[in-house]
Structure formats: C-alpha cells, structure tokens
CSV table of C-alpha atoms in Angstrom, one decimal:
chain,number,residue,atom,x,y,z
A,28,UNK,CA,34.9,29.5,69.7
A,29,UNK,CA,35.8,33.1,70.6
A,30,UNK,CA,38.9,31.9,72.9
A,31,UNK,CA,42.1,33.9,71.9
A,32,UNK,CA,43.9,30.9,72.2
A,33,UNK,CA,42.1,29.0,69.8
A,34,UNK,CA,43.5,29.7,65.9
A,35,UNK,CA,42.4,29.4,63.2
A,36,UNK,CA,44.1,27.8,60.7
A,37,UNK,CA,42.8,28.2,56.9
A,38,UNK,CA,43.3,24.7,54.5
A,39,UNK,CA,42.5,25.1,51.1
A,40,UNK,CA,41.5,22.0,49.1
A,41,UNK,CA,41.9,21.4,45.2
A,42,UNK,CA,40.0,18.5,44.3
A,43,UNK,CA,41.0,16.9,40.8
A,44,UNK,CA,39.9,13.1,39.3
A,45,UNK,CA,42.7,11.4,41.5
A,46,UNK,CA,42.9,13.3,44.4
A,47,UNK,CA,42.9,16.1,46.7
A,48,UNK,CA,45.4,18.8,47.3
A,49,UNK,CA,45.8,20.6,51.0
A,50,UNK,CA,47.7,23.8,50.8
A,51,UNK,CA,48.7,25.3,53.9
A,52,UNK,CA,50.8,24.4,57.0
A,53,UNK,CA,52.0,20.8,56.0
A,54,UNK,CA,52.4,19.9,59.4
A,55,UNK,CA,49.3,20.8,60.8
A,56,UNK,CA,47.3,19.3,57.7
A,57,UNK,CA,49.2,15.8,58.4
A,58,UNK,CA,48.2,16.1,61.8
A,59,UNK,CA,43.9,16.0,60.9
A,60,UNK,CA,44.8,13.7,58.0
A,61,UNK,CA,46.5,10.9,59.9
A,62,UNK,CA,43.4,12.0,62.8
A,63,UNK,CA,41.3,10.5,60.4
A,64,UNK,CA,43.4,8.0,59.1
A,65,UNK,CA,44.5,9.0,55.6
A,66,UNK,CA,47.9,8.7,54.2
A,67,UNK,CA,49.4,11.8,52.5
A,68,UNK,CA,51.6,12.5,50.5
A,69,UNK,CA,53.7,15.8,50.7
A,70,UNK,CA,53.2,18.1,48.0
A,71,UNK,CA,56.3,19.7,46.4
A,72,UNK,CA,56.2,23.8,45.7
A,73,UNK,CA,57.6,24.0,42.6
A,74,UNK,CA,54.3,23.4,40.9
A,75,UNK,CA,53.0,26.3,42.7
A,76,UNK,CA,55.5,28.3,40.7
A,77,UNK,CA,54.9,27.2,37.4
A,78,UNK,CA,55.1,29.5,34.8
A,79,UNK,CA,57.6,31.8,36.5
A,80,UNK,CA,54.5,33.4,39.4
A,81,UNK,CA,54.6,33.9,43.1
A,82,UNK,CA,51.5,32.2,44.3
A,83,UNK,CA,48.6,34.7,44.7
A,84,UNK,CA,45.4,33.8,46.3
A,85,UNK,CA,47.3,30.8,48.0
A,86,UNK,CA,49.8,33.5,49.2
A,87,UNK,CA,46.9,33.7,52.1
A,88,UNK,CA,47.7,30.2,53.5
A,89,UNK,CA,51.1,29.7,55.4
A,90,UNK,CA,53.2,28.2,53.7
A,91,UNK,CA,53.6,27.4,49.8
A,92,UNK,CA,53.4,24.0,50.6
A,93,UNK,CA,50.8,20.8,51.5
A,94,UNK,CA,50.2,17.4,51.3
A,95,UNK,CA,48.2,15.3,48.6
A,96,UNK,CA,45.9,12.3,49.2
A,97,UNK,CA,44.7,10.0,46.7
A,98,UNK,CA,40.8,10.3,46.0
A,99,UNK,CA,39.3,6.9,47.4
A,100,UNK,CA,35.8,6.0,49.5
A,101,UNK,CA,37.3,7.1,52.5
A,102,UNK,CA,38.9,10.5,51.4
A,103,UNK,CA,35.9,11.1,49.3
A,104,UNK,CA,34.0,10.9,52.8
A,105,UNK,CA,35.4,13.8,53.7
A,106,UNK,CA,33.8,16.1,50.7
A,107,UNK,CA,30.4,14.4,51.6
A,108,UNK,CA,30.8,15.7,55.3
A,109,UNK,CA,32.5,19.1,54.9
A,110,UNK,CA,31.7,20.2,51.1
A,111,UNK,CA,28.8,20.1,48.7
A,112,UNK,CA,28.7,18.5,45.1
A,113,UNK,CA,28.8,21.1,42.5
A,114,UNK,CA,29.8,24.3,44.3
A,115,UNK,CA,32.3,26.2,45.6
A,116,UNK,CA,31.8,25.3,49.6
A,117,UNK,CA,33.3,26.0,53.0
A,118,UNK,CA,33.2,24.0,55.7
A,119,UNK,CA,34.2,24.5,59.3
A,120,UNK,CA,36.3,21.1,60.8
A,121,UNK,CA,37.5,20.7,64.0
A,122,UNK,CA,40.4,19.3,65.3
A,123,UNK,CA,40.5,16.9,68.3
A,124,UNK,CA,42.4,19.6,70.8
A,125,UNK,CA,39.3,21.7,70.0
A,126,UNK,CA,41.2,23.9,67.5
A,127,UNK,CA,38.9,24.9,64.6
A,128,UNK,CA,39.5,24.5,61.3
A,129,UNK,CA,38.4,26.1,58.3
A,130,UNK,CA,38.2,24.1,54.9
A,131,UNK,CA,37.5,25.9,51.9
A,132,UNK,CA,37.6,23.5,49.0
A,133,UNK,CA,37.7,24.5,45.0
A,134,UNK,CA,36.4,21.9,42.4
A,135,UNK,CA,38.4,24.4,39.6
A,136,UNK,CA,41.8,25.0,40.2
A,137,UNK,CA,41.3,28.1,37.9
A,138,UNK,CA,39.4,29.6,40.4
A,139,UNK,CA,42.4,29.6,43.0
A,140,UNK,CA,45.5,30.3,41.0
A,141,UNK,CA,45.8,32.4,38.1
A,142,UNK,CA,46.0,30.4,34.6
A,143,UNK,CA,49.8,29.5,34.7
A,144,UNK,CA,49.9,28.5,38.1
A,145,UNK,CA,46.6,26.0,37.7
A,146,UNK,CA,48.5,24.5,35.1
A,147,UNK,CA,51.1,24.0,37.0
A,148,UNK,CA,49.3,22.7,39.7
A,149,UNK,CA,47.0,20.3,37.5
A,150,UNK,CA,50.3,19.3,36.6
A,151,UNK,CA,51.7,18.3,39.6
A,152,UNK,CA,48.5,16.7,40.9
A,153,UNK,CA,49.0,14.5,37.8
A,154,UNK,CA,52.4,13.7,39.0
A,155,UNK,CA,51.6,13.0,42.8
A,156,UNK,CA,49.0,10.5,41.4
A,157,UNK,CA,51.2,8.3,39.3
A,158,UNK,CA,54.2,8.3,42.0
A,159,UNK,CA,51.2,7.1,43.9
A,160,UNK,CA,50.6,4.7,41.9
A,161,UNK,CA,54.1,3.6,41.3
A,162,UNK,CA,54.4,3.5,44.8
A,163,UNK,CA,51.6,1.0,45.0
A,164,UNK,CA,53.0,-0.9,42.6
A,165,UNK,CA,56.1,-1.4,43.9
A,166,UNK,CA,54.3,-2.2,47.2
A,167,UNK,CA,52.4,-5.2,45.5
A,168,UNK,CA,55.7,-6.6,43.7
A,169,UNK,CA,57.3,-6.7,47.4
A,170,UNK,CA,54.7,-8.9,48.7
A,171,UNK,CA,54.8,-11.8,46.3
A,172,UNK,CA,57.1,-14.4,46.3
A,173,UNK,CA,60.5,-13.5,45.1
A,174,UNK,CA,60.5,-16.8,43.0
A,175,UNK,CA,58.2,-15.1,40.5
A,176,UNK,CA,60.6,-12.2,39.8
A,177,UNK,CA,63.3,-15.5,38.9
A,178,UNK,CA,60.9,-16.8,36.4
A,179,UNK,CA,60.8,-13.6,34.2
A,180,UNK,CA,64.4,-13.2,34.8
A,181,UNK,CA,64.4,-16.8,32.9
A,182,UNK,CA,62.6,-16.0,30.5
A,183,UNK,CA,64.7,-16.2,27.2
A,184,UNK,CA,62.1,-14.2,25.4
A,185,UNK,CA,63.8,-10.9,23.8
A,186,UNK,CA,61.4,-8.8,24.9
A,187,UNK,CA,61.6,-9.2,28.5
A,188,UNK,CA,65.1,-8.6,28.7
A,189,UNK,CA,64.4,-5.5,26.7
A,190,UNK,CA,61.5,-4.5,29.3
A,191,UNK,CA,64.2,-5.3,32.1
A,192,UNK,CA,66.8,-3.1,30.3
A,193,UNK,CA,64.5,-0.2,30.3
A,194,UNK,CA,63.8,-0.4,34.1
A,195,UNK,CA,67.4,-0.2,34.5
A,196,UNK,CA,67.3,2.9,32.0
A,197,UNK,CA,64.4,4.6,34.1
A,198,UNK,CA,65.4,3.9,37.2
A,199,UNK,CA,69.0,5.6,36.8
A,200,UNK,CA,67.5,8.5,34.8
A,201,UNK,CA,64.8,9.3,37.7
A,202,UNK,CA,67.9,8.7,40.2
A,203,UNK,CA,69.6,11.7,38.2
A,204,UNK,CA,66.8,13.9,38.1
A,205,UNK,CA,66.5,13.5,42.1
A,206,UNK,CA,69.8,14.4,42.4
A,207,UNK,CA,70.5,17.3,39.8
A,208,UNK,CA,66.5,18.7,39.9
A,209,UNK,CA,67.0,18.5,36.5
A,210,UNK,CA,67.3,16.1,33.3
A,211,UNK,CA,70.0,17.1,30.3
A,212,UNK,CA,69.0,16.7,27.1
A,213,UNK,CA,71.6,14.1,26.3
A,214,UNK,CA,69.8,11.9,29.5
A,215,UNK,CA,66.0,12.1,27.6
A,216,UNK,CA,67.3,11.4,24.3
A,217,UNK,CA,68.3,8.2,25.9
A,218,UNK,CA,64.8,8.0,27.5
A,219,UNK,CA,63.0,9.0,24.1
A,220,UNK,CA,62.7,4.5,23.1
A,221,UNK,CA,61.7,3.7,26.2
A,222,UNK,CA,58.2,4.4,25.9
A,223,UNK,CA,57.5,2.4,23.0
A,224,UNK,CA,59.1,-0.7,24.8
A,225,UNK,CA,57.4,-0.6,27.7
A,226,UNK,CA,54.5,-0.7,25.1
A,227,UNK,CA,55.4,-4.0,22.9
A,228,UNK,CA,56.2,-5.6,27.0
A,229,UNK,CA,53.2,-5.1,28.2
A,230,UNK,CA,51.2,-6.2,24.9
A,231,UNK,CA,53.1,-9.0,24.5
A,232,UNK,CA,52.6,-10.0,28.2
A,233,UNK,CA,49.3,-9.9,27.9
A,234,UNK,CA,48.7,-12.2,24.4
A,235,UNK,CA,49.9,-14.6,26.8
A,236,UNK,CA,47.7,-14.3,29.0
A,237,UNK,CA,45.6,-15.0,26.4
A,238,UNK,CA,47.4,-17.6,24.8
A,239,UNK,CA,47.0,-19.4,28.1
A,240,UNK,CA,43.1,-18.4,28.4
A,241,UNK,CA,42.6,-20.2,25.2
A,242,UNK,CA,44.3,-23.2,26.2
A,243,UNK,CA,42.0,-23.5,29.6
A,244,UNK,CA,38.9,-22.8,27.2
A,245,UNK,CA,40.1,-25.8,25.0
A,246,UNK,CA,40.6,-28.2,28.0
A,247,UNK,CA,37.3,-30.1,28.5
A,248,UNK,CA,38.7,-33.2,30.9
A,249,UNK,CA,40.6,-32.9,34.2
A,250,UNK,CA,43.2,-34.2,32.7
A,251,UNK,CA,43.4,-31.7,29.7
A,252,UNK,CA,43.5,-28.7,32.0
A,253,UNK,CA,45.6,-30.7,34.5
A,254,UNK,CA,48.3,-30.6,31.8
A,255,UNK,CA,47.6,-26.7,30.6
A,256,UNK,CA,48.1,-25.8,34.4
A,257,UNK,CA,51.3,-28.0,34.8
A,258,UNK,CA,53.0,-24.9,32.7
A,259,UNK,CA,50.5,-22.0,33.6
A,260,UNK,CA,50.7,-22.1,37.4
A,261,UNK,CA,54.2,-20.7,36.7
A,262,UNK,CA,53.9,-18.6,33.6
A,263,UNK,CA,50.6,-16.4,34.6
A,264,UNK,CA,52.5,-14.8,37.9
A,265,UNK,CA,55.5,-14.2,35.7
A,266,UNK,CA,53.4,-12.6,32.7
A,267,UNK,CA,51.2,-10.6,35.8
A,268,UNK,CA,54.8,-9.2,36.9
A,269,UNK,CA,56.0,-8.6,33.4
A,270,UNK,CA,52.3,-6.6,33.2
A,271,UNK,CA,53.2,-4.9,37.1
A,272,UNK,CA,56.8,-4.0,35.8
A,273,UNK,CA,55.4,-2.7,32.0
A,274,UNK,CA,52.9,-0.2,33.3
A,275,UNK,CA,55.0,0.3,36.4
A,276,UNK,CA,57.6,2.0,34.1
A,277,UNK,CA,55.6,3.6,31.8
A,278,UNK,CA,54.2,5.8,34.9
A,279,UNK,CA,57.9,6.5,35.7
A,280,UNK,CA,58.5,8.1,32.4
A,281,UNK,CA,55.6,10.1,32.4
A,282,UNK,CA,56.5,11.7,35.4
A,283,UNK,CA,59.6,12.4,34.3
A,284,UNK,CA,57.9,13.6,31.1
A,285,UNK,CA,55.6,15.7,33.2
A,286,UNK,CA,58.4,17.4,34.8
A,287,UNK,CA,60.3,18.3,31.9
A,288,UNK,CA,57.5,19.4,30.2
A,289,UNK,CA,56.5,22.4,33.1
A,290,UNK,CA,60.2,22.9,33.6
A,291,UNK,CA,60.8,23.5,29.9
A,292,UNK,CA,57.7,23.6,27.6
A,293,UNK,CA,55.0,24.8,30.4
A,294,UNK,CA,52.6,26.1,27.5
A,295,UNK,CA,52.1,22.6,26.1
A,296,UNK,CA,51.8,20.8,30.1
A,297,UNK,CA,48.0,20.9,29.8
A,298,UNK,CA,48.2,19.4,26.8
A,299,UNK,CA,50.7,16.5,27.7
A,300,UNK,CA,49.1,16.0,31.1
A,301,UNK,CA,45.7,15.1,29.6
A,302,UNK,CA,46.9,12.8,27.2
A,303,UNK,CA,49.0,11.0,29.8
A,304,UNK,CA,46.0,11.1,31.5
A,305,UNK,CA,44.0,9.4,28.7
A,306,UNK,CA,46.7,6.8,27.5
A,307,UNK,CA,47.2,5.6,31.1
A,308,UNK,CA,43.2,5.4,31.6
A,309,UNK,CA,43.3,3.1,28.1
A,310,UNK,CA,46.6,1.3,29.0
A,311,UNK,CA,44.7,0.0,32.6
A,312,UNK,CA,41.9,-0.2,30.6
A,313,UNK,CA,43.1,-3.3,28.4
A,314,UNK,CA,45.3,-4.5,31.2
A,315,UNK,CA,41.6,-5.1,32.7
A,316,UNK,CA,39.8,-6.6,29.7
A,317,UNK,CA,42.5,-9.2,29.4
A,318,UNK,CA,42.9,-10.1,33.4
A,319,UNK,CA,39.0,-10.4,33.6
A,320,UNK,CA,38.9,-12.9,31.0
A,321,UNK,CA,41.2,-15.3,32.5
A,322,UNK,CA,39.7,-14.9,35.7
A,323,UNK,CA,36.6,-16.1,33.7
A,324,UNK,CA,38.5,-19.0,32.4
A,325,UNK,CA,39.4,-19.8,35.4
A,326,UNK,CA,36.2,-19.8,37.2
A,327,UNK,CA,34.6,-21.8,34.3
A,328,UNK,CA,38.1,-24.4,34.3
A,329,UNK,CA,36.7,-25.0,38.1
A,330,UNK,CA,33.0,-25.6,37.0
A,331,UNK,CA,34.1,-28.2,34.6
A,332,UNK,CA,36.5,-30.1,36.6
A,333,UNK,CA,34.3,-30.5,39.7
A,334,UNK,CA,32.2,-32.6,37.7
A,335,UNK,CA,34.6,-35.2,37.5
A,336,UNK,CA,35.3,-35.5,41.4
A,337,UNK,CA,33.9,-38.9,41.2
A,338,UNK,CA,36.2,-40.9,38.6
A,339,UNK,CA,39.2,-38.5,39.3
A,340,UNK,CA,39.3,-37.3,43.0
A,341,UNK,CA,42.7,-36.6,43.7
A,342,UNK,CA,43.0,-34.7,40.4
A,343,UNK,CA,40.1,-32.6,40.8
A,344,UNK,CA,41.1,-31.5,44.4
A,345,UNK,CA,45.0,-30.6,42.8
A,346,UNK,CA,43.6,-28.6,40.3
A,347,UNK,CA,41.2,-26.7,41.6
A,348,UNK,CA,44.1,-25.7,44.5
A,349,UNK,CA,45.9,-24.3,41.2
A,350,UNK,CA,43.0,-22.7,40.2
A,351,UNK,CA,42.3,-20.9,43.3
A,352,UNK,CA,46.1,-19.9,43.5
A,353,UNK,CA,45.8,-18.3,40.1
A,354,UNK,CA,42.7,-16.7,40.9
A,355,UNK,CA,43.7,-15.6,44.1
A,356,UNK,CA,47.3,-14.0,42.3
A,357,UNK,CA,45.0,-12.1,39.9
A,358,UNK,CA,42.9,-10.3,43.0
A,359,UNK,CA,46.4,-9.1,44.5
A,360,UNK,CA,47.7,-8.3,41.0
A,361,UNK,CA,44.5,-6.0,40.3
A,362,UNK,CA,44.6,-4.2,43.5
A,363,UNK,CA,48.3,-3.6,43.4
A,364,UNK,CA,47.2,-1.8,40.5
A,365,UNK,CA,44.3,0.1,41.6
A,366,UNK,CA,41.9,-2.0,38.9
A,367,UNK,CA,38.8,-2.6,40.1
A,368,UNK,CA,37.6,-6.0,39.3
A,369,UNK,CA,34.7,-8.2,40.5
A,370,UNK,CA,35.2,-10.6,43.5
A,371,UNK,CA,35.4,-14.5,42.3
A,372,UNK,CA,36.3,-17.4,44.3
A,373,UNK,CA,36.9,-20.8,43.6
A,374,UNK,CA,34.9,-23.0,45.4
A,375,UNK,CA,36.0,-26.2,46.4
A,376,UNK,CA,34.6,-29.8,45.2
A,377,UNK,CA,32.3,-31.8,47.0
A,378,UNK,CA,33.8,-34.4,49.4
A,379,UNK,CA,33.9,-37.8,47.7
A,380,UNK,CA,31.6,-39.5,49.6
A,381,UNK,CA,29.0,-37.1,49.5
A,382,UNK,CA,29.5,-37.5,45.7
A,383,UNK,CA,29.5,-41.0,45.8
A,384,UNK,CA,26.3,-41.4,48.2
A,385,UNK,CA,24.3,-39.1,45.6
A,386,UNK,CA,25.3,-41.2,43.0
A,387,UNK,CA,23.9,-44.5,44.6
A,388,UNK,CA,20.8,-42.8,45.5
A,389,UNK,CA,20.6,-42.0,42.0
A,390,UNK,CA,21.1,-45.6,41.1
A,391,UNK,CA,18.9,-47.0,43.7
A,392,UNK,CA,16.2,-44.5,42.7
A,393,UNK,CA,16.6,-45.2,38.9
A,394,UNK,CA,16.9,-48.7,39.4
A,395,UNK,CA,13.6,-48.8,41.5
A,396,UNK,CA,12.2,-46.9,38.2
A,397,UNK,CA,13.3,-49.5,36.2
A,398,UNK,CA,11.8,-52.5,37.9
A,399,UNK,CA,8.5,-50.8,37.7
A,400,UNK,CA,8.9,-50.1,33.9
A,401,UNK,CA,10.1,-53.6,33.7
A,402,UNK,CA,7.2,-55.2,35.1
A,403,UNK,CA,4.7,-53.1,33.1
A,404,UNK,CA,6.4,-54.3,30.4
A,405,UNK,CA,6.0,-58.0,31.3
A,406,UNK,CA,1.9,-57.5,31.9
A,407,UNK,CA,1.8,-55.8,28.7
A,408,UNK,CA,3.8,-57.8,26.9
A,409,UNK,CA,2.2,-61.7,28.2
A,410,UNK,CA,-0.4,-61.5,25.6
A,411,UNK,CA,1.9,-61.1,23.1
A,412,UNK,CA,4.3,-63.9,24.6
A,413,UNK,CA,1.6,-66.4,24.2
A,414,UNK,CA,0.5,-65.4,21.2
A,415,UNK,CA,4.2,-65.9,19.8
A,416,UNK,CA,4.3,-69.2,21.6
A,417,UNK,CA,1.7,-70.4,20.3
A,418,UNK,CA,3.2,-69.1,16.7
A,419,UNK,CA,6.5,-70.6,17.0
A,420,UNK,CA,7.2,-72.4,20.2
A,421,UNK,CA,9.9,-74.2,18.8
A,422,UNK,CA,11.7,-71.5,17.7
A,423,UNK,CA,11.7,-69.5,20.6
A,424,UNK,CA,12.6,-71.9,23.2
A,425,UNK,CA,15.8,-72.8,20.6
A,426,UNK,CA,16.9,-69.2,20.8
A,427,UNK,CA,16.1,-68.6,24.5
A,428,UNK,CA,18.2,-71.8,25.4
A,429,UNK,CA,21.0,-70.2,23.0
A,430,UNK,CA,20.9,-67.2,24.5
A,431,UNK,CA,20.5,-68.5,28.1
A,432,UNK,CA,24.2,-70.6,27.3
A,433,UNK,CA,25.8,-67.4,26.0
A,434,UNK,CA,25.3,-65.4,28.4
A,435,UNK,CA,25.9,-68.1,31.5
A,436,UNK,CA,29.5,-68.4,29.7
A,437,UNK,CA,30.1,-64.4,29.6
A,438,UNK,CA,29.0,-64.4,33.2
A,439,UNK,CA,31.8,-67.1,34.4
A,440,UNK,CA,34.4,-65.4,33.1
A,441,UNK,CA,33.8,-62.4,35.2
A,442,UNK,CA,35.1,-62.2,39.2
A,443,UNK,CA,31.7,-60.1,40.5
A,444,UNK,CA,33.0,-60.0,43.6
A,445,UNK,CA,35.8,-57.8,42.6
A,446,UNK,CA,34.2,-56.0,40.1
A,447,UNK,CA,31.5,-55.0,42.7
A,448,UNK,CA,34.3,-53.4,45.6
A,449,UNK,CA,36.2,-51.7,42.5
A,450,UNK,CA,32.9,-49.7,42.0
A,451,UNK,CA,33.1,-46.2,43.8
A,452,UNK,CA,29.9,-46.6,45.2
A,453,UNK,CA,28.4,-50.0,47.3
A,454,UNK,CA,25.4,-51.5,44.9
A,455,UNK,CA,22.0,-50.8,46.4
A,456,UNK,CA,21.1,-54.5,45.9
A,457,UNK,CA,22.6,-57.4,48.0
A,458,UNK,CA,25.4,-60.3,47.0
C-alpha cells in the first residue's frame, strides 16, 4: 500500500468497562463504524480539556474529537480481530475503498493523556455510557403501550407523584445546562433531593413487585392465582415503568453530577465517577434480584395451573395468556435496561382432549388392574367365604340382602345416563 493516494489515517482507541473511545477524524471513524454496523455516539471535546490542558499525545490525531460506542459482543469483536488481550497493540484495518487504517488501541487511558486529562476523559466515558443508557431507556418506554404510563399516572400513591415531580425537575434542569453549558448553583441546590427520591421510588416499586410475587407463591388453585392476576396484569407493567422512570432519572442526575464535578471540583471526578460507577452497578444489581424472582413466580404460577386443564379449561388457557404477557413484559423491561437475565417462556397447556384421552387411558388401564386384583381376591378369599357360611349362614345372607336393598335404592335415585355424558372423559366400559 505504497500508493500516494492512499492515506493513512491514525484512530486511537480508549477502551474502558462500557465502552470504546475513537479519537480522531469523527467523520471518517463513523464512516468504518457504520461499515461494520456499530452505532456511535459523538464524543464531546471538552473532556479532552479537563483540568485546564491542550491535549498532548492525542494532539497527533486530527481533530480533538471522536465518537464513542458502547462495549457489547459485536464491538468487542473488534478488539478480538485487531487488538490483543492484555497489551498495548496496534493493528492495521482497512477500509472498504482500500484506504488503510491504522488502529492503535490503549487499555490505560494514563498511558495516552497526561493524569488530568485521563481523568477527564474516564470521566466523560462515564458520561457517554449513562446517556447511553438513558437513551435506551427512553427507547424501551416508547415502545410499550402508552396505557401503562396512565396507570402510574393513577396511581394515588405519594411517592409516585413525587418520582414524577422529580422527572419534571431533571428534565428542566438538564434542558438548562444544554442551553447555558453550565448549571448555577441556585439550579443544583434544587437538584440536591432528587437523588434520594428517585431512591425511596424505585425501592418502593420494587416491594411491590414483591408484594405481588408473594401473592402468586400463595396461590395454589387456578382460581386463586386467577384472582391475584385480575389486579397484577395491570400493576406489574406500571411498577416495571415506575422501576424504568426511577433508575432512568437517577442516570440523569449523575451526569449532570459528572459534569459539574469536572467543570468545578475536577480533583474529586475520579472519585465521584467510581462511585457512580459502583452505586449504579448495585442499583441494577437489586433491580435484577427482584425481576428474576417474579419471573420465577411466574414460571412456577404456569406449572401449577396447567395441572388443572382438565376440571378448568377455559381458566387455565386465560391465565396462562396473562402469565406469558407478564413474562414476556419483563424480557423487554430487562433489555431496555441492559440487564441480563435468563430466557423463560411460558409454555402453553395441553389441548383438552389430549388431556382427557390420557386420563381415560389411565382409567381403563387402572381399572383393568383392578379387575385382576379383584379376582385374586375372590380365589383367595372362597375358602374363607365358605368357611364363614358354614359359621353363620344366616347371618350373612340377612346382611347381604340388607345391603343388596340399600344400595338398589341409592342407585334409583341417580340419572346414570346423565351423570356418565357430564364426565369429561367417555367411560372405557359400555352402557
């Protein structure tokens, strides 16, 4: 590739826990990034000048300027091809006009920028993944029905209208800070309580999740659970927005935190990035314990009621269509918010006739049984027939006779004819 008219251009990649940072010529790295199908996000240059510096080493690239992509399977694909685990390691890519490009990537930001500056950067990074996230977020709450944001808005609960005060609150301050590039003291004050009420909304969201987890644990009939789901098929989208909204705004607020911080206090950002870091890992964290277990419930709900396809078919079938709703509400809930959570499906009952014929084979086989049983009992017992007839014929034949009578009369008073066609299965005997 010794053509003069082929360039080279130099990409340099910074490579954190969320995701990876391109510096250089922002159009030309979104070019091979949407070649390969990766969405990007473009990365704003102030972080570069954190801590009052001129980028240095970057001052090689173009521009002061990139584009960010969040770390998943198919980004990560690219380190496998073009970098090595462990070490600093350049790699050559090239592009599909035949222009080559050179990718050098850093696994410590230290090593690229001087101290400040990969603060600064670490910083940002943080940022560009929680606007990420928020993003997604906001992505997932567009795609469900619009009824389920009108069921929190009814809710009368205190706290909710306090969580959807504090959107309002967030949503007008980050409006500001768009606007101005900045955030006055007087605006974060108002900001400062916000934090710890997105807290009590999203804990109290969840207990009732659980409070509804319990009650499907405590429902051993159809019709039990049938009457726990009457309320839950509504409530369990509403609480999973509440949850979406909680967390959703809590991400808002630490950027906004985040920026304040390097704009203002940039030799305590390392230390507020890694613990927004941390308290967002644990927050997601117990968002997950909680979602998984009523996606257990709700597996184990199913299990129980397909037993009782038989007696209460119509039932069965209209709960586990609720079931499978709720279940199916909790996968797009958990990859709205990037949680990672093992695939369960609700499977379906039986058709009632398949039911139905295993039953009467069932019947028929234990009845055959039976008979059998019955008639070694008879051999058996003839010796010791006689030898009681011989004891105390009279006796016998006067209870026989009695019992004969009693049960001809409990026998007339029932229609067998009907009771035999209200029987979900046909007898395996004749009339």
């Amino acid at each position: 590739m010794s053509d003069a008219s082929v360039t080279t251009q130099e990409i340099t990649v910074v490579k954190d826990g969320h995701g990876l940072l391109f510096l250089g010529d922002p159009k030309e790295i979104k070019a091979w990034l949407d070649d390969r199908g990766l969405a990007s996000r473009e990365f704003a240059t102030k972080a570069l000048r954190a801590g009052g510096s001129a980028v240095q080493t970057a001052a090689k690239v173009s521009s002061e300027s990139g584009r960010w992509v969040k770390l998943t399977k198919d980004s990560a694909k690219l380190l496998e091809k073009y970098g090595k685990a462990g070490a600093i390691q350049p790699g050559v890519v090239q592009k599909s006009n035949g222009q080559i490009v050179k990718w050098l990537r850093f696994e410590n930001p230290s090593q690229l920028f001087s101290p400040a500056m990969a603060t600064g950067v670490a910083g940002m990074m943080t940022q560009m993944a929680l606007e990420q996230a928020i993003q997604e977020i906001t992505d997932y709450l567009k795609s469900i029905d619009e009824k389920v944001g009108d069921l929190l808005q009814d809710q009368k609960d205190q706290i909710v209208a306090d969580l959807i005060g504090v959107v309002f609150e967030v949503d007008e301050a980050a409006a500001i800070r768009d606007k101005t590039g900045t955030l006055s003291d007087a605006a974060w004050s108002k900001l400062a309580p916000c934090a710890q009420t997105t807290s009590r909304a999203l804990g109290y969201a969840l207990t009732k999740l659980q409070v509804i987890s319990d009650k499907l644990s405590r429902a051993e009939s159809v019709d039990k659970i049938e009457h726990v789901l009457s309320t839950a098929k509504d409530d369990v989208p509403a609480w999973l927005v509440m949850v979406s909204r909680a967390v959703q705004t809590r991400d808002k607020l630490s950027v906004i935190e985040l920026e304040r911080a390097y704009a203002e206090l940039p030799e305590v950002l390392e230390e507020h990035r890694l613990g927004i870091v941390e308290a967002r890992r644990e927050r997601l964290g117990k968002v997950k314990v909680r979602i998984d277990a009523l996606r257990e419930v709700l597996e184990l709900s199913a299990d129980r009621v397909r037993e009782e396809k038989l007696l209460h078919p119509f039932a069965v079938d209209s709960v586990l269509a609720i079931l499978d709703s709720l279940m199916e509400q909790t996968s797009q809930f958990s990859k709205g918010l990037d949680i990672e959570m093992d695939e369960k499906v609700i499977e379906r009952a039986p058709e009632w006739l398949d039911v139905a014929g295993k039953i009467a084979g069932d019947v028929a086989s234990g009845a055959a049984n039976g008979a059998q049983q019955l008639g070694g009992a008879i051999a058996d017992g003839a010796g010791a027939l006689g030898e009681a007839a011989g004891k105390g014929a009279a006796d016998l034949g006067a209870a026989v006779a009695d019992g004969v009578q009693g049960l001809g009369k409990a026998i007339g008073n029932v229609d067998l004819k009907k009771a035999a066609e209200s029987l979900p299965f046909k007898l395996p005997f004749g009339k």
